[in-house]
Coordinates of C-alpha atoms in Angstrom, one line a residue:
X35 CA -9.5 -39.3 9.1
X36 CA -6.8 -36.4 9.4
X37 CA -8.4 -33.3 10.7
X38 CA -8.9 -31.1 7.8
X39 CA -7.4 -27.8 9.0
X40 CA -5.5 -25.1 7.0
X41 CA -3.6 -22.3 8.3
X42 CA -3.0 -19.4 5.9
X43 CA -0.2 -16.8 6.9
X44 CA 0.7 -13.5 5.2
X45 CA 3.3 -10.9 5.2
X46 CA 1.7 -8.0 3.6
X47 CA 3.0 -4.5 3.2
X48 CA 0.2 -2.6 1.2
X49 CA -2.6 -5.0 1.9
X50 CA -2.7 -7.0 -1.3
X51 CA -1.1 -10.4 0.2
X52 CA -3.7 -10.0 3.1
X53 CA -6.4 -9.8 0.6
X54 CA -5.1 -12.8 -1.2
X55 CA -4.9 -14.7 2.2
X56 CA -8.5 -13.9 2.9
X57 CA -9.5 -15.0 -0.6
X58 CA -7.7 -18.3 0.3
X59 CA -9.6 -18.6 3.6
X60 CA -12.9 -17.9 1.8
X61 CA -12.0 -20.6 -0.7
X62 CA -11.2 -23.0 2.1
X63 CA -14.5 -22.6 3.9
X64 CA -16.2 -23.6 0.5
X65 CA -14.2 -26.6 0.8
X66 CA -15.3 -27.4 4.4
X67 CA -11.9 -27.0 5.8
X68 CA -11.4 -25.4 9.3
X69 CA -9.0 -22.3 8.5
X70 CA -7.2 -19.6 10.2
X71 CA -5.8 -16.4 8.4
X72 CA -3.1 -14.6 10.3
X73 CA -0.3 -12.3 9.8
X74 CA 3.1 -14.0 10.1
X75 CA 4.1 -12.0 13.1
X76 CA 0.9 -12.6 14.8
X77 CA 1.2 -16.4 15.0
X78 CA 3.6 -18.3 17.1
X79 CA 6.2 -19.8 14.8
X80 CA 7.3 -22.4 17.3
X81 CA 3.8 -23.9 16.7
X82 CA 4.7 -24.4 13.1
X83 CA 6.0 -27.8 14.0
X84 CA 2.4 -28.8 15.0
X85 CA 0.7 -27.5 11.8
X86 CA 0.0 -30.2 9.1
X87 CA -0.9 -27.8 6.2
X88 CA 0.3 -24.1 5.7
X89 CA -0.3 -21.5 2.9
X90 CA 2.2 -18.8 3.0
X91 CA 1.3 -15.6 1.0
X92 CA 4.0 -13.0 1.0
X93 CA 5.1 -9.6 -0.6
X94 CA 8.6 -8.6 -1.1
X95 CA 9.2 -4.6 -0.2
X96 CA 12.1 -2.6 -1.0
X97 CA 15.5 -4.0 -2.0
X98 CA 14.1 -7.8 -1.4
X99 CA 13.0 -7.0 2.2
X100 CA 10.3 -8.9 4.1
X101 CA 7.1 -6.8 4.9
X102 CA 7.0 -5.2 8.3
X103 CA 4.4 -7.7 9.7
X104 CA 6.7 -10.7 9.2
X105 CA 10.1 -9.5 10.1
X106 CA 10.1 -11.4 13.4
X107 CA 9.0 -14.5 11.9
X108 CA 11.9 -14.1 9.3
X109 CA 14.7 -13.7 11.8
X110 CA 13.3 -16.8 13.6
X111 CA 13.1 -18.8 10.6
X112 CA 16.6 -18.1 9.6
X113 CA 18.2 -19.0 13.0
X114 CA 21.2 -21.1 12.5
X115 CA 20.3 -23.6 15.3
X116 CA 17.0 -24.8 13.8
X117 CA 17.2 -28.6 13.2
X118 CA 17.1 -29.6 9.5
X119 CA 14.2 -32.0 9.9
X120 CA 12.1 -29.8 12.3
X121 CA 9.3 -29.2 9.6
X122 CA 8.9 -32.7 8.3
X123 CA 5.3 -33.1 9.0
X124 CA 4.6 -29.9 7.2
X125 CA 2.9 -29.7 3.9
X126 CA 3.2 -26.2 2.5
X127 CA 2.8 -23.8 -0.4
X128 CA 4.3 -20.5 -1.0
X129 CA 2.6 -17.6 -3.0
X130 CA 4.6 -14.6 -3.6
X131 CA 3.5 -11.1 -4.8
X132 CA 6.1 -8.8 -6.3
X133 CA 7.0 -6.4 -9.0
X134 CA 9.2 -7.5 -11.9
X135 CA 10.5 -4.0 -12.4
X136 CA 12.6 -4.4 -9.2
X137 CA 16.0 -6.3 -9.4
X138 CA 15.0 -8.6 -6.4
X139 CA 11.7 -9.8 -7.8
X140 CA 9.6 -12.0 -5.3
X141 CA 12.9 -12.5 -3.4
X142 CA 11.1 -13.4 -0.2
X143 CA 8.6 -15.8 -1.5
X144 CA 11.5 -17.5 -3.3
X145 CA 13.8 -17.6 -0.1
X146 CA 11.1 -18.6 2.1
X147 CA 10.2 -21.8 -0.1
X148 CA 13.8 -22.7 0.0
X149 CA 14.2 -22.3 3.7
X150 CA 11.0 -24.3 4.2
X151 CA 12.6 -27.1 2.1
X152 CA 15.7 -27.1 4.0
X153 CA 13.9 -27.6 7.4
X154 CA 12.2 -30.7 6.1
X155 CA 8.9 -29.1 4.7
X156 CA 7.1 -30.8 1.8
X157 CA 6.0 -28.4 -0.9
X158 CA 2.6 -29.0 -2.7
X159 CA 3.5 -26.9 -5.4
X160 CA 6.3 -24.9 -6.9
X161 CA 6.5 -21.4 -5.6
X162 CA 4.0 -18.8 -7.3
X163 CA 5.4 -15.6 -8.4
X164 CA 2.7 -13.2 -9.0
X165 CA 3.6 -10.0 -10.7
X166 CA 2.2 -6.5 -10.6
X167 CA 3.5 -5.6 -13.9
X168 CA 1.7 -8.2 -15.9
X169 CA -1.3 -6.7 -18.0
X170 CA -3.7 -8.7 -15.7
X171 CA -1.9 -8.0 -12.5
X172 CA -0.9 -10.8 -10.0
X173 CA -4.1 -12.8 -10.8
X174 CA -2.7 -13.9 -14.1
X175 CA -0.4 -16.2 -11.9
X176 CA -2.6 -16.6 -8.7
X177 CA -5.8 -17.9 -10.3
X178 CA -4.4 -20.9 -11.9
X179 CA -2.0 -21.6 -9.1
X180 CA -5.0 -21.6 -6.7
X181 CA -6.9 -24.3 -9.0
X182 CA -3.8 -26.5 -8.7
X183 CA -3.3 -25.7 -5.1
X184 CA -6.9 -26.8 -4.1
X185 CA -6.5 -30.1 -6.3
X186 CA -3.5 -31.0 -4.4
X187 CA -5.2 -30.2 -0.9
X188 CA -8.4 -32.3 -1.7
X189 CA -6.2 -35.2 -2.8
X190 CA -4.8 -35.1 0.7
X191 CA -8.0 -34.1 2.4
X192 CA -10.9 -35.3 0.5
X193 CA -14.3 -33.9 1.3
X194 CA -16.1 -35.7 4.0
X195 CA -18.9 -38.1 2.8
X196 CA -22.1 -36.3 1.7
X197 CA -20.6 -32.9 1.6
X198 CA -19.8 -31.0 -1.6
X199 CA -17.9 -27.8 -2.5
X200 CA -20.1 -24.9 -1.7
X201 CA -20.8 -23.3 -5.1
X202 CA -19.8 -19.6 -5.7
X203 CA -23.6 -18.8 -6.2
X204 CA -24.0 -19.7 -2.5
X205 CA -23.0 -16.8 -0.3
X206 CA -20.9 -17.3 2.8
X207 CA -22.0 -15.5 5.9
X208 CA -20.3 -12.1 6.6
X209 CA -17.3 -11.9 8.7
X210 CA -19.2 -9.3 11.2
X211 CA -22.8 -8.7 11.8
X212 CA -23.6 -5.1 12.5
X213 CA -26.0 -4.2 15.2
X214 CA -27.4 -0.7 15.1
X215 CA -28.1 1.0 18.3
X216 CA -31.2 2.8 19.2
X217 CA -31.5 6.2 17.9
X218 CA -31.8 7.5 21.5
X219 CA -28.8 5.5 23.2
X220 CA -26.4 7.8 25.0
X221 CA -23.5 8.9 22.9
X222 CA -19.8 8.4 24.4
X223 CA -18.2 11.8 24.5
X224 CA -15.0 10.8 23.0
X225 CA -13.6 12.6 19.9
X226 CA -12.3 9.8 17.5
X227 CA -8.9 11.4 16.6
X228 CA -7.4 12.9 19.7
X229 CA -3.9 14.5 19.8
X230 CA -3.3 12.6 23.0
X231 CA 0.2 12.3 24.8
X232 CA 1.4 9.1 23.1
X233 CA 2.0 6.2 25.3
X234 CA 4.9 5.2 22.8
X235 CA 5.9 6.3 19.4
X236 CA 2.9 6.5 17.3
X237 CA 2.3 3.5 15.0
X238 CA -0.5 2.3 12.7
X239 CA -2.7 1.4 15.5
X240 CA -2.1 4.8 17.4
X241 CA -1.3 7.2 14.9
X242 CA -0.4 10.9 15.8
X243 CA -2.9 13.5 14.7
X244 CA -0.5 16.3 13.4
X245 CA -1.5 19.7 12.7
X246 CA -1.2 21.0 9.3
X247 CA 1.1 24.1 9.5
X248 CA 1.2 25.1 6.0
X249 CA 0.3 23.6 2.5
X250 CA 2.0 25.4 -0.4
X251 CA 2.1 24.6 -4.0
X252 CA 5.6 24.6 -5.3
X253 CA 4.8 24.4 -9.2
X254 CA 3.8 27.2 -11.1
X255 CA 0.2 27.7 -11.5
X256 CA 0.4 27.3 -15.4
X257 CA 2.1 23.8 -15.0
X258 CA 0.0 20.6 -15.5
X259 CA 1.1 19.1 -12.2
X260 CA 0.1 20.5 -8.9
X261 CA 3.0 19.5 -6.3
X262 CA 2.8 20.6 -2.6
X263 CA 5.1 21.1 0.1
X264 CA 3.2 20.3 3.3
X265 CA 4.5 21.0 6.8
X266 CA 3.4 19.3 9.9
X267 CA 3.6 20.2 13.5
X268 CA 4.9 17.1 15.5
X269 CA 5.6 18.8 18.7
X270 CA 4.9 16.4 21.9
X271 CA 4.4 13.3 19.3
X272 CA 7.5 11.3 20.6
X273 CA 8.2 11.0 16.9
X274 CA 12.0 10.8 15.8
X275 CA 13.3 10.4 12.4
X276 CA 16.5 11.0 10.3
X277 CA 17.1 11.3 6.5
X278 CA 15.8 8.3 4.5
X279 CA 12.8 7.8 6.8
X280 CA 9.3 7.5 5.6
X281 CA 6.1 8.9 7.0
X282 CA 2.8 6.8 6.7
X283 CA -0.4 8.8 6.2
X284 CA -4.0 7.6 6.8
X285 CA -6.1 9.1 4.3
X286 CA -10.0 9.6 4.3
X287 CA -12.6 9.6 1.6
X288 CA -14.1 13.0 0.4
X289 CA -17.4 14.2 1.8
X290 CA -19.1 13.9 -1.6
X291 CA -18.2 10.3 -2.3
X292 CA -19.2 9.6 1.3
X293 CA -22.6 11.0 0.8
X294 CA -23.0 9.4 -2.7
X295 CA -22.2 6.0 -1.1
X296 CA -24.8 6.5 1.7
X297 CA -27.5 7.5 -0.7
X298 CA -26.6 4.4 -3.1
X299 CA -26.8 1.9 -0.4
X300 CA -29.7 3.7 1.5
X301 CA -27.3 4.1 4.8
X302 CA -28.0 6.6 7.4
X303 CA -24.9 8.4 8.0
X304 CA -25.6 9.3 11.7
X305 CA -26.6 5.7 12.8
X306 CA -24.4 4.1 15.3
X307 CA -23.7 0.5 15.5
X308 CA -21.5 -2.2 17.1
X309 CA -19.7 -5.2 15.3
X310 CA -19.9 -8.7 16.4
X311 CA -17.8 -11.4 14.7
X312 CA -19.8 -14.3 13.3
X313 CA -17.3 -16.8 14.2
X314 CA -16.1 -16.6 17.8
X315 CA -12.4 -15.8 18.1
X316 CA -12.4 -13.6 14.9
X317 CA -10.7 -10.3 16.1
X318 CA -12.5 -7.1 15.5
X319 CA -11.1 -4.6 13.0
X320 CA -8.6 -2.7 15.3
X321 CA -8.9 0.7 13.5
X322 CA -12.9 0.8 14.0
X323 CA -14.0 2.5 17.4
X324 CA -17.0 0.4 19.0
X325 CA -19.6 1.8 18.8
X326 CA -19.0 3.5 15.5
X327 CA -21.2 5.7 13.1
X328 CA -21.9 4.9 9.4
X329 CA -20.3 8.2 8.6
X330 CA -17.0 7.2 10.4
X331 CA -17.0 3.9 8.8
X332 CA -17.5 4.9 5.2
X333 CA -15.2 8.2 5.7
X334 CA -12.2 6.6 7.4
X335 CA -12.4 2.8 6.8
X336 CA -14.1 1.7 3.7
X337 CA -11.8 2.1 0.5
X338 CA -14.6 3.1 -1.6
X339 CA -12.3 4.7 -4.3
X340 CA -10.0 1.9 -4.9
X341 CA -10.4 -0.3 -8.0
X342 CA -12.9 -2.8 -7.1
X343 CA -11.8 -6.3 -6.1
X344 CA -13.2 -9.5 -8.1
X345 CA -14.7 -10.7 -4.9
X346 CA -17.0 -7.5 -5.1
X347 CA -18.8 -8.7 -8.3
X348 CA -19.1 -12.4 -6.7
X349 CA -20.5 -11.0 -3.7
X350 CA -22.9 -8.5 -5.6
X351 CA -24.1 -11.2 -8.0
X352 CA -25.5 -13.2 -5.0
X353 CA -27.4 -10.1 -3.7
X354 CA -28.9 -9.4 -7.1
X355 CA -32.5 -9.5 -7.7
X356 CA -32.3 -7.5 -11.0
X357 CA -31.8 -10.2 -13.8
X358 CA -29.7 -7.9 -16.2
X359 CA -27.4 -6.6 -13.6
X360 CA -27.1 -10.3 -12.2
X361 CA -26.2 -11.8 -15.5
X362 CA -23.5 -9.2 -15.9
X363 CA -22.1 -9.6 -12.4
X364 CA -22.1 -13.4 -12.9
X365 CA -20.0 -13.0 -16.1
X366 CA -17.6 -10.7 -14.2
X367 CA -17.2 -13.5 -11.8
X368 CA -16.7 -16.4 -14.2
X369 CA -13.2 -17.5 -15.4
X370 CA -14.0 -16.6 -19.0
X371 CA -15.1 -13.0 -17.9
X372 CA -11.8 -12.0 -16.5
X373 CA -10.5 -10.1 -19.8
X374 CA -13.7 -8.1 -19.7
X375 CA -13.6 -7.7 -16.0
X376 CA -10.1 -6.2 -16.3
X377 CA -11.2 -3.8 -19.1
X378 CA -13.9 -2.7 -17.0
X379 CA -12.2 -2.2 -13.8
X380 CA -8.4 -1.9 -14.1
X381 CA -7.8 -0.3 -17.5
X382 CA -9.9 2.8 -16.8
X383 CA -9.1 2.6 -13.1
X384 CA -12.8 2.7 -12.1
X385 CA -13.5 3.0 -8.4
X386 CA -15.6 0.7 -6.4
X387 CA -18.2 3.6 -6.0
X388 CA -18.4 4.1 -9.6
X389 CA -18.7 0.1 -10.4
X390 CA -21.6 0.2 -7.6
X391 CA -23.4 3.0 -9.5
X392 CA -23.4 0.7 -12.6
X393 CA -25.5 -1.7 -10.6
X394 CA -28.0 0.3 -8.7
X395 CA -30.8 -2.2 -8.1
X396 CA -28.2 -4.6 -6.6
X397 CA -26.3 -2.1 -4.8
X398 CA -29.4 -0.8 -2.6
X399 CA -30.2 -4.5 -1.8
X400 CA -26.9 -4.9 -0.1
X401 CA -27.2 -5.8 3.7
X402 CA -24.9 -3.6 5.8
X403 CA -23.4 -6.6 7.5
X404 CA -21.5 -7.3 4.2
X405 CA -19.9 -3.8 3.8
X406 CA -16.8 -5.0 5.5
X407 CA -16.5 -8.2 3.1
X408 CA -17.2 -6.3 0.2
X409 CA -14.8 -3.4 0.5
X410 CA -11.3 -3.4 1.8
X411 CA -10.0 -0.9 4.3
X412 CA -8.2 2.2 3.4
X413 CA -4.5 1.5 3.4
X414 CA -2.1 4.2 4.7
X415 CA 0.3 5.7 2.2
X416 CA 4.1 6.2 2.3
X417 CA 5.9 9.6 1.8
X418 CA 9.7 10.3 2.1
X419 CA 10.1 12.8 4.6
X420 CA 11.6 15.9 2.8
X421 CA 13.0 17.9 5.9
X422 CA 15.4 17.4 8.8
X423 CA 14.7 18.2 12.6
X424 CA 18.0 19.7 12.5
X425 CA 16.9 22.4 10.3
X426 CA 13.2 22.5 11.2
X427 CA 12.9 21.2 14.9
X428 CA 9.3 19.8 15.8
X429 CA 8.4 20.0 12.3
X430 CA 8.2 17.4 9.3
X431 CA 7.6 18.4 5.7
X432 CA 6.6 16.1 2.5
X433 CA 6.6 16.8 -1.0
X434 CA 3.4 15.6 -2.6
X435 CA 2.6 15.2 -6.3
X436 CA -1.1 15.4 -6.5
X437 CA -2.1 12.1 -8.5
X438 CA -4.6 13.2 -11.4
X439 CA -4.8 11.7 -14.8
X440 CA -7.3 11.0 -17.4
X441 CA -8.6 7.4 -18.7
X442 CA -11.5 6.9 -21.0
X443 CA -13.7 7.6 -18.2
X444 CA -15.3 11.1 -18.4
X445 CA -14.2 12.0 -14.8
X446 CA -10.4 12.4 -14.2
X447 CA -8.9 9.8 -11.7
X448 CA -7.8 11.2 -8.5
X449 CA -5.4 9.8 -6.2
X450 CA -7.1 9.3 -2.7
X451 CA -4.3 10.6 -0.3
X452 CA -2.7 13.4 -2.5
X453 CA -6.0 14.7 -3.4
X454 CA -7.1 14.7 0.4
X455 CA -3.8 16.4 1.6
X456 CA -3.9 19.1 -1.2
X457 CA -7.6 20.1 -0.2
X458 CA -6.5 20.7 3.4
X459 CA -6.2 24.4 4.5
X460 CA -4.7 25.3 7.6
X461 CA -5.9 28.7 7.5
X462 CA -9.4 27.4 8.0
X463 CA -8.9 26.2 11.5
X464 CA -7.2 23.3 13.0
X465 CA -6.6 20.7 10.4
X466 CA -5.0 17.4 11.4
X467 CA -3.6 14.4 9.7
X468 CA -3.2 10.9 11.3
X469 CA 0.6 9.8 10.6
X470 CA 3.4 7.7 12.1
X471 CA 7.0 7.2 10.9
X472 CA 8.8 4.2 9.5
X473 CA 12.4 3.5 9.1
X474 CA 13.3 4.0 5.5
X475 CA 15.4 1.7 3.1
X476 CA 18.1 4.7 2.8
X477 CA 20.8 5.0 5.4
X478 CA 23.3 7.8 4.7
X479 CA 27.1 7.4 5.6
X480 CA 27.9 7.6 9.3
X481 CA 31.5 8.9 8.2
X482 CA 31.5 12.6 8.0
X483 CA 34.2 12.5 5.3
X484 CA 32.1 10.3 2.8
X485 CA 30.7 12.1 0.1
X486 CA 27.3 11.4 -1.3
X487 CA 25.9 11.6 -4.8
X488 CA 22.3 11.8 -4.9
X489 CA 20.1 11.5 -8.0
X490 CA 16.6 12.8 -7.4
X491 CA 14.5 13.8 -10.4
X492 CA 10.9 15.2 -9.6
X493 CA 9.6 14.4 -6.3
X494 CA 12.3 11.8 -6.0
X495 CA 14.4 14.8 -4.5
X496 CA 12.5 14.8 -1.3
X497 CA 14.4 12.3 0.8
X498 CA 17.6 14.2 -0.5
X499 CA 16.3 17.4 0.8
X500 CA 16.1 15.9 4.2
X501 CA 19.6 14.3 3.7
X502 CA 21.3 17.6 2.6
X503 CA 19.6 19.7 5.4
X504 CA 20.9 17.1 7.9
X505 CA 24.3 17.1 6.5
X506 CA 24.6 20.6 6.3
X507 CA 23.5 21.1 9.8
X508 CA 26.3 18.7 10.9
X509 CA 28.7 20.5 9.0
X510 CA 29.3 17.9 6.3
X511 CA 30.5 18.6 2.7
X512 CA 30.7 16.4 -0.1
X513 CA 27.0 16.8 -1.0
X514 CA 26.4 16.3 -4.7
X515 CA 22.7 16.4 -6.2
X516 CA 21.6 15.7 -9.8
X517 CA 17.8 17.0 -10.0
X518 CA 15.6 16.9 -12.9
X519 CA 12.2 18.4 -14.0
X520 CA 10.6 19.8 -17.0
X521 CA 11.1 23.6 -16.8
X522 CA 13.2 25.7 -14.9
X523 CA 10.6 28.3 -14.3
X524 CA 7.7 25.7 -13.6
X525 CA 8.7 22.6 -11.4
X526 CA 12.1 23.4 -10.1
X527 CA 11.2 22.5 -6.4
X528 CA 13.2 24.3 -3.7
X529 CA 15.0 26.2 -6.2
X530 CA 16.3 29.2 -3.9
X531 CA 17.0 26.9 -1.1
X532 CA 19.5 24.9 -3.5
X533 CA 20.9 28.2 -5.0
X534 CA 21.9 29.4 -1.7
X535 CA 23.6 26.2 -0.6
X536 CA 25.6 26.2 -3.8
X537 CA 26.5 30.0 -3.1
X538 CA 27.8 28.8 0.3
X539 CA 29.9 26.1 -1.2
X540 CA 27.8 23.5 0.7
X541 CA 26.4 21.7 -2.4
X542 CA 27.4 20.7 -5.9
X543 CA 24.2 20.8 -8.1
X544 CA 23.6 19.5 -11.6
X545 CA 20.1 20.3 -13.2
X546 CA 18.4 18.8 -16.3
X547 CA 15.3 20.5 -17.4
X548 CA 14.0 18.3 -19.9
X549 CA 11.7 20.7 -21.9
X550 CA 13.7 23.8 -21.7
X551 CA 15.3 23.2 -25.2
X552 CA 14.8 21.2 -28.3
X553 CA 16.2 17.9 -27.5
X554 CA 15.0 16.5 -24.0
X555 CA 17.8 16.4 -21.4
X556 CA 17.5 14.2 -18.4
X557 CA 19.5 13.5 -15.2
X558 CA 21.2 10.6 -16.9
X559 CA 22.7 12.8 -19.5
X560 CA 24.0 15.2 -16.9
X561 CA 25.8 12.2 -15.1
X562 CA 27.5 11.4 -18.3
X563 CA 28.6 14.9 -19.0
X564 CA 30.2 15.2 -15.4
X565 CA 31.7 11.7 -15.6
X566 CA 35.0 12.9 -14.4
X567 CA 33.7 14.5 -11.1
X568 CA 31.4 11.4 -10.5
X569 CA 34.4 8.9 -11.1
X570 CA 36.5 11.3 -8.8
X571 CA 34.1 11.1 -5.8
X572 CA 33.6 7.2 -6.4
X573 CA 37.4 6.3 -6.9
X574 CA 39.1 8.5 -4.3
X575 CA 36.2 9.8 -2.1
X576 CA 34.5 6.4 -1.7
X577 CA 31.2 8.1 -2.4
X578 CA 27.8 6.6 -1.7
X579 CA 25.4 6.9 -4.8
X580 CA 21.5 7.2 -3.9
X581 CA 18.6 7.1 -6.4
X582 CA 15.0 8.0 -5.8
X583 CA 12.0 8.8 -7.9
X584 CA 9.8 7.2 -10.6
X585 CA 10.3 3.6 -11.0
X586 CA 9.6 3.3 -14.8
X587 CA 12.7 3.9 -17.4
X588 CA 14.8 6.4 -15.1
X589 CA 16.6 3.7 -12.7
X590 CA 17.7 1.7 -15.9
X591 CA 18.9 4.8 -17.6
X592 CA 20.7 6.2 -14.7
X593 CA 22.4 2.8 -14.0
X594 CA 23.5 2.6 -17.6
X595 CA 24.8 6.3 -17.5
X596 CA 27.0 5.2 -14.3
X597 CA 28.2 2.2 -16.0
X598 CA 29.4 4.2 -19.0
X599 CA 31.1 6.5 -16.6
X600 CA 32.8 3.7 -14.8

């Protein structure tokens, strides 16, 4: 009988595709398949010719780009010299995760599916196109697609005689076991986040601990939104960046949440432990020191403030000794309960910690071994860099809108990273933030004579501030900025800086203050009003146009305004 083995490969930018890939891995174990789950760039692509069965889970980023951890795979797969039938032994399926508010919706998944077909692969199913914009999120597509996938796979690789699918009520072993060290074992003296001289440019596995130099509110105190201009000292980090690049920041949970979590699960924050993989060959989580304290794990690693994943309720149901709680958890884990689960978790943006509070009898029975299965790790957040090294050597600035909004829950929802960043006070000593830089999707023209038209309402102006600083320092003219916000007096970020450049003739500025008059005025109105200049810059100046900011209605409205000008 053919060997029952499955390889699940993922290309993930924010972690969703990785979560989905790991879910497929767990479902494979329940069907007694030998299964490996790996990032596309961690596997040797040349070995694909020996794989009988592969499921690809991939996200699309930016303007139809592959995620960072599949870029090498992508280059290899599209080499012209790969023979047409090289993957004829491969049964495959492609699951895409995208966002239909972007023009290149699920571009990578569609293109991958097509390329594997060209190389002779045999698709088990049509490509799945998960959509973030759907009311129920990507699961609306993923769930039924997975049901169909397992039907196909079990038809090809039937269960061995005498074996059944392991039911969801039966708990799989944890990925790692947690071994507590005796209280009196010696402590290693290392500080966990050292601002060391880097071996190479900082990256996700080796971030640079940058000192916060200043943290200044740039909106009026009376304004509903708190926006910060935060400056970091990156001297000696080896970090280089140019306009359009992005800084990745690794946030942490607030002390109150950490304390609550430990109380709820009856964990001792200062206990130290080492992790051991349950299955030999499973790598340890790269971002956790060994040995590690519970405090460090909960503060820096476990994302207790994210909206809980469905898997949380499945696992909790299996630990529950309280009948009422168990019934509710099982309902949330059933196909029929998905609407209700969505209304409980996603609509009000309930956090994992809050969900655990609602099931206190179950939560206190969770073995520590399962913490890393229950709760995903905290993902880094991306911010446009808002300054240029030519204007601020050895420094880096970002513009951060502090995320805070109301749902039907009594406590306001808060963004994990922006709330943490806003709370940092450099006057209270040496405050540090783990960060590294990634190339951005925006490239500014190399030719100094090419003008640029930048449209950046709200915090969308951040990358353009970097570009304008850089271009002014290089003596380039032809800088045209359309900026929009609510009130001239409350949220006109960097007002004096722009006005000084306008006075010196280095910047053409158009502003739209939407609430300063009866009828609302937005950047798209200013584009239409100044259509002659825009056309002039585009037709005779060969200008490049850039747009950044909120991805809701604004991009379509701006595109429409540009179309009408043309």
